[in-house]
């Protein structure tokens, strides 16, 4: 089962515009991570945000976390063609039985 | 730069045959993960190792799948017999340890079962 659900499923924007993707999850978490996957390749870690953090930045990336709404957002500013990829959130649950669960992903396309 | 190695990159097999995938994590990484990713979906955790011990294999179809990490370093995932529904990308990842640590992914093995 998928704990994290990304929204939208697909997003197409013009190069230079900002892209925002959202992730919702169901149970309490220790941390949430965002990963990027280029077509047919392995995943690359982008950023990790802990449950006691509300916002983190890394270069052109900004991640927010709202634990009261069980949601997170990933903002990519000044998008580039190389940002074309699928983006996944992954949650690490709090209970001892929790495991890392990836969402279904957002497919981002950057138009030149 | 250290990377997670996987082989083979591609595997085509017929149903009812046995297949095996190999993963070599980044040196010093105690935690190793095997995921299955169906096209258009996110990765699904099959099994997680901490050193040589299985931490989680709740989603591993144990009637046909097996995984081992005998010396706590490299790992093998086996399917026997393969079924048509097993066609997917199999990803291996490693992290320094469990918890709030970045996972490093290998390039994956694309399995096609005919």
GROMACS .gro file of C-alpha atoms in nm:
model
  226
    1UNK     CA    1   0.000   0.000   0.000
    2UNK     CA    2   0.116   0.355  -0.069
    3UNK     CA    3   0.131   0.586   0.230
    4UNK     CA    4   0.234   0.893   0.036
    5UNK     CA    5   0.026   1.022  -0.250
    6UNK     CA    6   0.169   1.291  -0.475
    7UNK     CA    7  -0.038   1.555  -0.643
    8UNK     CA    8  -0.055   1.626  -0.931
    9UNK     CA    9   0.025   1.298  -1.104
   10UNK     CA   10   0.171   1.491  -1.397
   11UNK     CA   11   0.282   1.851  -1.440
   12UNK     CA   12   0.404   2.032  -1.751
   13UNK     CA   13   0.548   2.382  -1.723
   14UNK     CA   14   0.758   2.625  -1.924
   15UNK     CA   15   1.130   2.646  -1.856
   16UNK     CA   16   1.198   2.916  -1.601
   17UNK     CA   17   0.866   2.874  -1.421
   18UNK     CA   18   0.831   2.732  -1.072
   19UNK     CA   19   0.700   2.380  -1.013
   20UNK     CA   20   0.513   2.275  -0.700
   21UNK     CA   21   0.437   1.917  -0.606
   22UNK     CA   22   0.246   1.798  -0.303
   23UNK     CA   23   0.260   1.482  -0.096
   24UNK     CA   24   0.000   1.362   0.152
   25UNK     CA   25   0.047   1.076   0.394
   26UNK     CA   26  -0.165   0.884   0.641
   27UNK     CA   27   0.024   0.804   0.961
   28UNK     CA   28   0.266   0.986   1.190
   29UNK     CA   29   0.617   1.005   1.057
   30UNK     CA   30   0.974   1.051   1.179
   31UNK     CA   31   1.087   1.216   0.859
   32UNK     CA   32   0.994   1.267   0.495
   33UNK     CA   33   1.228   1.257   0.200
   34UNK     CA   34   1.200   1.365  -0.161
   35UNK     CA   35   1.366   1.174  -0.445
   36UNK     CA   36   1.402   1.234  -0.819
   37UNK     CA   37   1.404   0.962  -1.083
   38UNK     CA   38   1.505   1.015  -1.441
   39UNK     CA   39   1.340   0.781  -1.690
   40UNK     CA   40   1.454   0.422  -1.646
   41UNK     CA   41   1.715   0.509  -1.384
   42UNK     CA   42   1.761   0.475  -1.011
   43UNK     CA   43   1.637   0.734  -0.764
   44UNK     CA   44   1.844   1.027  -0.641
   45UNK     CA   45   1.794   1.177  -0.297
   46UNK     CA   46   1.700   1.545  -0.297
   47UNK     CA   47   1.619   1.649   0.057
   48UNK     CA   48   1.514   1.513   0.397
   49UNK     CA   49   1.291   1.698   0.640
   50UNK     CA   50   1.236   1.580   0.995
   51UNK     CA   51   0.898   1.581   1.167
   52UNK     CA   52   1.001   1.871   1.392
   53UNK     CA   53   1.101   2.088   1.096
   54UNK     CA   54   0.866   2.301   0.891
   55UNK     CA   55   1.079   2.414   0.600
   56UNK     CA   56   1.413   2.330   0.437
   57UNK     CA   57   1.601   2.471   0.142
   58UNK     CA   58   1.859   2.322  -0.088
   59UNK     CA   59   1.965   2.528  -0.387
   60UNK     CA   60   1.654   2.577  -0.603
   61UNK     CA   61   1.452   2.337  -0.388
   62UNK     CA   62   1.223   2.429  -0.103
   63UNK     CA   63   1.040   2.169   0.100
   64UNK     CA   64   0.768   2.235   0.355
   65UNK     CA   65   0.612   1.995   0.602
   66UNK     CA   66   0.279   2.037   0.779
   67UNK     CA   67   0.238   1.749   1.022
   68UNK     CA   68  -0.107   1.868   1.130
   69UNK     CA   69  -0.229   1.823   0.773
   70UNK     CA   70   0.001   1.526   0.705
   71UNK     CA   71   0.131   1.691   0.393
   72UNK     CA   72   0.450   1.816   0.234
   73UNK     CA   73   0.529   2.023  -0.070
   74UNK     CA   74   0.832   2.042  -0.297
   75UNK     CA   75   0.894   2.367  -0.482
   76UNK     CA   76   1.147   2.384  -0.765
   77UNK     CA   77   1.222   2.741  -0.862
   78UNK     CA   78   1.343   2.864  -1.202
   79UNK     CA   79   1.292   2.523  -1.362
   80UNK     CA   80   1.535   2.386  -1.621
   81UNK     CA   81   1.504   2.118  -1.888
   82UNK     CA   82   1.722   1.892  -1.672
   83UNK     CA   83   1.453   1.897  -1.401
   84UNK     CA   84   1.233   1.679  -1.622
   85UNK     CA   85   1.188   1.364  -1.413
   86UNK     CA   86   0.952   1.188  -1.173
   87UNK     CA   87   0.952   1.308  -0.814
   88UNK     CA   88   0.862   1.086  -0.519
   89UNK     CA   89   0.808   1.149  -0.152
   90UNK     CA   90   0.905   0.877   0.095
   91UNK     CA   91   0.790   0.859   0.456
   92UNK     CA   92   0.956   0.688   0.750
   93UNK     CA   93   0.682   0.605   1.000
   94UNK     CA   94   0.704   0.635   1.376
   95UNK     CA   95   0.574   0.298   1.490
   96UNK     CA   96   0.812   0.006   1.531
   97UNK     CA   97   0.634  -0.171   1.248
   98UNK     CA   98   0.669   0.121   1.011
   99UNK     CA   99   0.878   0.098   0.702
  100UNK     CA  100   0.982   0.344   0.437
  101UNK     CA  101   0.696   0.396   0.195
  102UNK     CA  102   0.719   0.579  -0.136
  103UNK     CA  103   0.433   0.764  -0.298
  104UNK     CA  104   0.316   0.718  -0.653
  105UNK     CA  105   0.512   1.014  -0.788
  106UNK     CA  106   0.465   1.331  -0.991
  107UNK     CA  107   0.591   1.329  -1.350
  108UNK     CA  108   0.734   1.672  -1.424
  109UNK     CA  109   0.797   1.787  -1.780
  110UNK     CA  110   0.977   2.112  -1.854
  111UNK     CA  111   0.898   2.262  -2.194
  112UNK     CA  112   1.181   2.461  -2.360
  113UNK     CA  113   3.234   0.863  -0.604
  114UNK     CA  114   3.096   0.553  -0.434
  115UNK     CA  115   2.793   0.395  -0.601
  116UNK     CA  116   2.556   0.108  -0.548
  117UNK     CA  117   2.621  -0.160  -0.809
  118UNK     CA  118   2.357  -0.390  -0.949
  119UNK     CA  119   2.367  -0.669  -1.204
  120UNK     CA  120   2.240  -0.757  -1.446
  121UNK     CA  121   2.094  -0.431  -1.580
  122UNK     CA  122   1.841  -0.617  -1.793
  123UNK     CA  123   1.700  -0.968  -1.768
  124UNK     CA  124   1.452  -1.141  -1.994
  125UNK     CA  125   1.324  -1.477  -1.882
  126UNK     CA  126   1.035  -1.712  -1.940
  127UNK     CA  127   0.776  -1.778  -1.674
  128UNK     CA  128   0.855  -2.062  -1.435
  129UNK     CA  129   1.229  -1.997  -1.472
  130UNK     CA  130   1.451  -1.887  -1.185
  131UNK     CA  131   1.617  -1.544  -1.182
  132UNK     CA  132   1.867  -1.382  -0.949
  133UNK     CA  133   1.973  -1.022  -0.899
  134UNK     CA  134   2.287  -0.903  -0.728
  135UNK     CA  135   2.356  -0.582  -0.538
  136UNK     CA  136   2.676  -0.441  -0.393
  137UNK     CA  137   2.603  -0.146  -0.161
  138UNK     CA  138   2.828   0.144  -0.082
  139UNK     CA  139   3.110   0.033   0.145
  140UNK     CA  140   3.027   0.084   0.511
  141UNK     CA  141   2.653   0.106   0.461
  142UNK     CA  142   2.484  -0.117   0.716
  143UNK     CA  143   2.132  -0.097   0.574
  144UNK     CA  144   2.035  -0.247   0.239
  145UNK     CA  145   1.697  -0.232   0.069
  146UNK     CA  146   1.540  -0.417  -0.223
  147UNK     CA  147   1.248  -0.246  -0.397
  148UNK     CA  148   1.020  -0.342  -0.681
  149UNK     CA  149   0.893  -0.066  -0.906
  150UNK     CA  150   0.615  -0.123  -1.154
  151UNK     CA  151   0.605   0.121  -1.445
  152UNK     CA  152   0.427   0.441  -1.347
  153UNK     CA  153   0.433   0.367  -0.974
  154UNK     CA  154   0.660   0.439  -0.682
  155UNK     CA  155   0.908   0.184  -0.545
  156UNK     CA  156   0.763  -0.078  -0.310
  157UNK     CA  157   0.989  -0.211  -0.037
  158UNK     CA  158   1.039  -0.587  -0.063
  159UNK     CA  159   1.304  -0.646   0.202
  160UNK     CA  160   1.528  -0.442   0.431
  161UNK     CA  161   1.852  -0.570   0.587
  162UNK     CA  162   2.044  -0.431   0.879
  163UNK     CA  163   2.388  -0.587   0.835
  164UNK     CA  164   2.305  -0.954   0.765
  165UNK     CA  165   1.968  -0.954   0.946
  166UNK     CA  166   1.630  -0.905   0.784
  167UNK     CA  167   1.453  -0.606   0.941
  168UNK     CA  168   1.142  -0.609   0.725
  169UNK     CA  169   1.025  -0.855   0.463
  170UNK     CA  170   0.652  -0.813   0.513
  171UNK     CA  171   0.593  -0.732   0.144
  172UNK     CA  172   0.818  -1.008   0.008
  173UNK     CA  173   0.616  -1.289  -0.161
  174UNK     CA  174   0.795  -1.560   0.030
  175UNK     CA  175   0.651  -1.847  -0.169
  176UNK     CA  176   0.866  -1.745  -0.466
  177UNK     CA  177   1.104  -1.469  -0.355
  178UNK     CA  178   1.408  -1.500  -0.133
  179UNK     CA  179   1.679  -1.259  -0.032
  180UNK     CA  180   2.004  -1.296   0.152
  181UNK     CA  181   2.295  -1.086   0.270
  182UNK     CA  182   2.515  -1.351   0.420
  183UNK     CA  183   2.821  -1.148   0.518
  184UNK     CA  184   2.637  -0.822   0.566
  185UNK     CA  185   2.785  -0.675   0.250
  186UNK     CA  186   2.645  -0.769  -0.092
  187UNK     CA  187   2.302  -0.919  -0.140
  188UNK     CA  188   2.112  -1.146  -0.376
  189UNK     CA  189   1.741  -1.142  -0.455
  190UNK     CA  190   1.599  -1.454  -0.616
  191UNK     CA  191   1.268  -1.534  -0.780
  192UNK     CA  192   1.171  -1.894  -0.839
  193UNK     CA  193   0.955  -1.953  -1.033
  194UNK     CA  194   0.912  -1.622  -1.215
  195UNK     CA  195   0.558  -1.519  -1.310
  196UNK     CA  196   0.436  -1.273  -1.572
  197UNK     CA  197   0.337  -1.026  -1.299
  198UNK     CA  198   0.696  -1.008  -1.176
  199UNK     CA  199   0.796  -0.793  -1.473
  200UNK     CA  200   0.922  -0.472  -1.315
  201UNK     CA  201   1.231  -0.273  -1.221
  202UNK     CA  202   1.412  -0.413  -0.918
  203UNK     CA  203   1.603  -0.147  -0.730
  204UNK     CA  204   1.864  -0.188  -0.462
  205UNK     CA  205   1.951   0.092  -0.222
  206UNK     CA  206   2.178   0.134   0.076
  207UNK     CA  207   2.211   0.379   0.362
  208UNK     CA  208   2.458   0.434   0.641
  209UNK     CA  209   2.207   0.295   0.888
  210UNK     CA  210   1.832   0.285   0.949
  211UNK     CA  211   1.629   0.595   1.014
  212UNK     CA  212   1.675   0.947   0.891
  213UNK     CA  213   1.949   0.870   0.643
  214UNK     CA  214   1.966   0.927   0.271
  215UNK     CA  215   1.925   0.617   0.059
  216UNK     CA  216   2.159   0.570  -0.234
  217UNK     CA  217   2.006   0.378  -0.521
  218UNK     CA  218   2.163   0.156  -0.780
  219UNK     CA  219   2.064   0.175  -1.149
  220UNK     CA  220   1.820  -0.114  -1.113
  221UNK     CA  221   1.754  -0.440  -1.297
  222UNK     CA  222   1.475  -0.433  -1.555
  223UNK     CA  223   1.308  -0.777  -1.550
  224UNK     CA  224   1.081  -0.893  -1.831
  225UNK     CA  225   0.901  -1.223  -1.787
  226UNK     CA  226   0.761  -1.374  -2.108
   0.00000   0.00000   0.00000
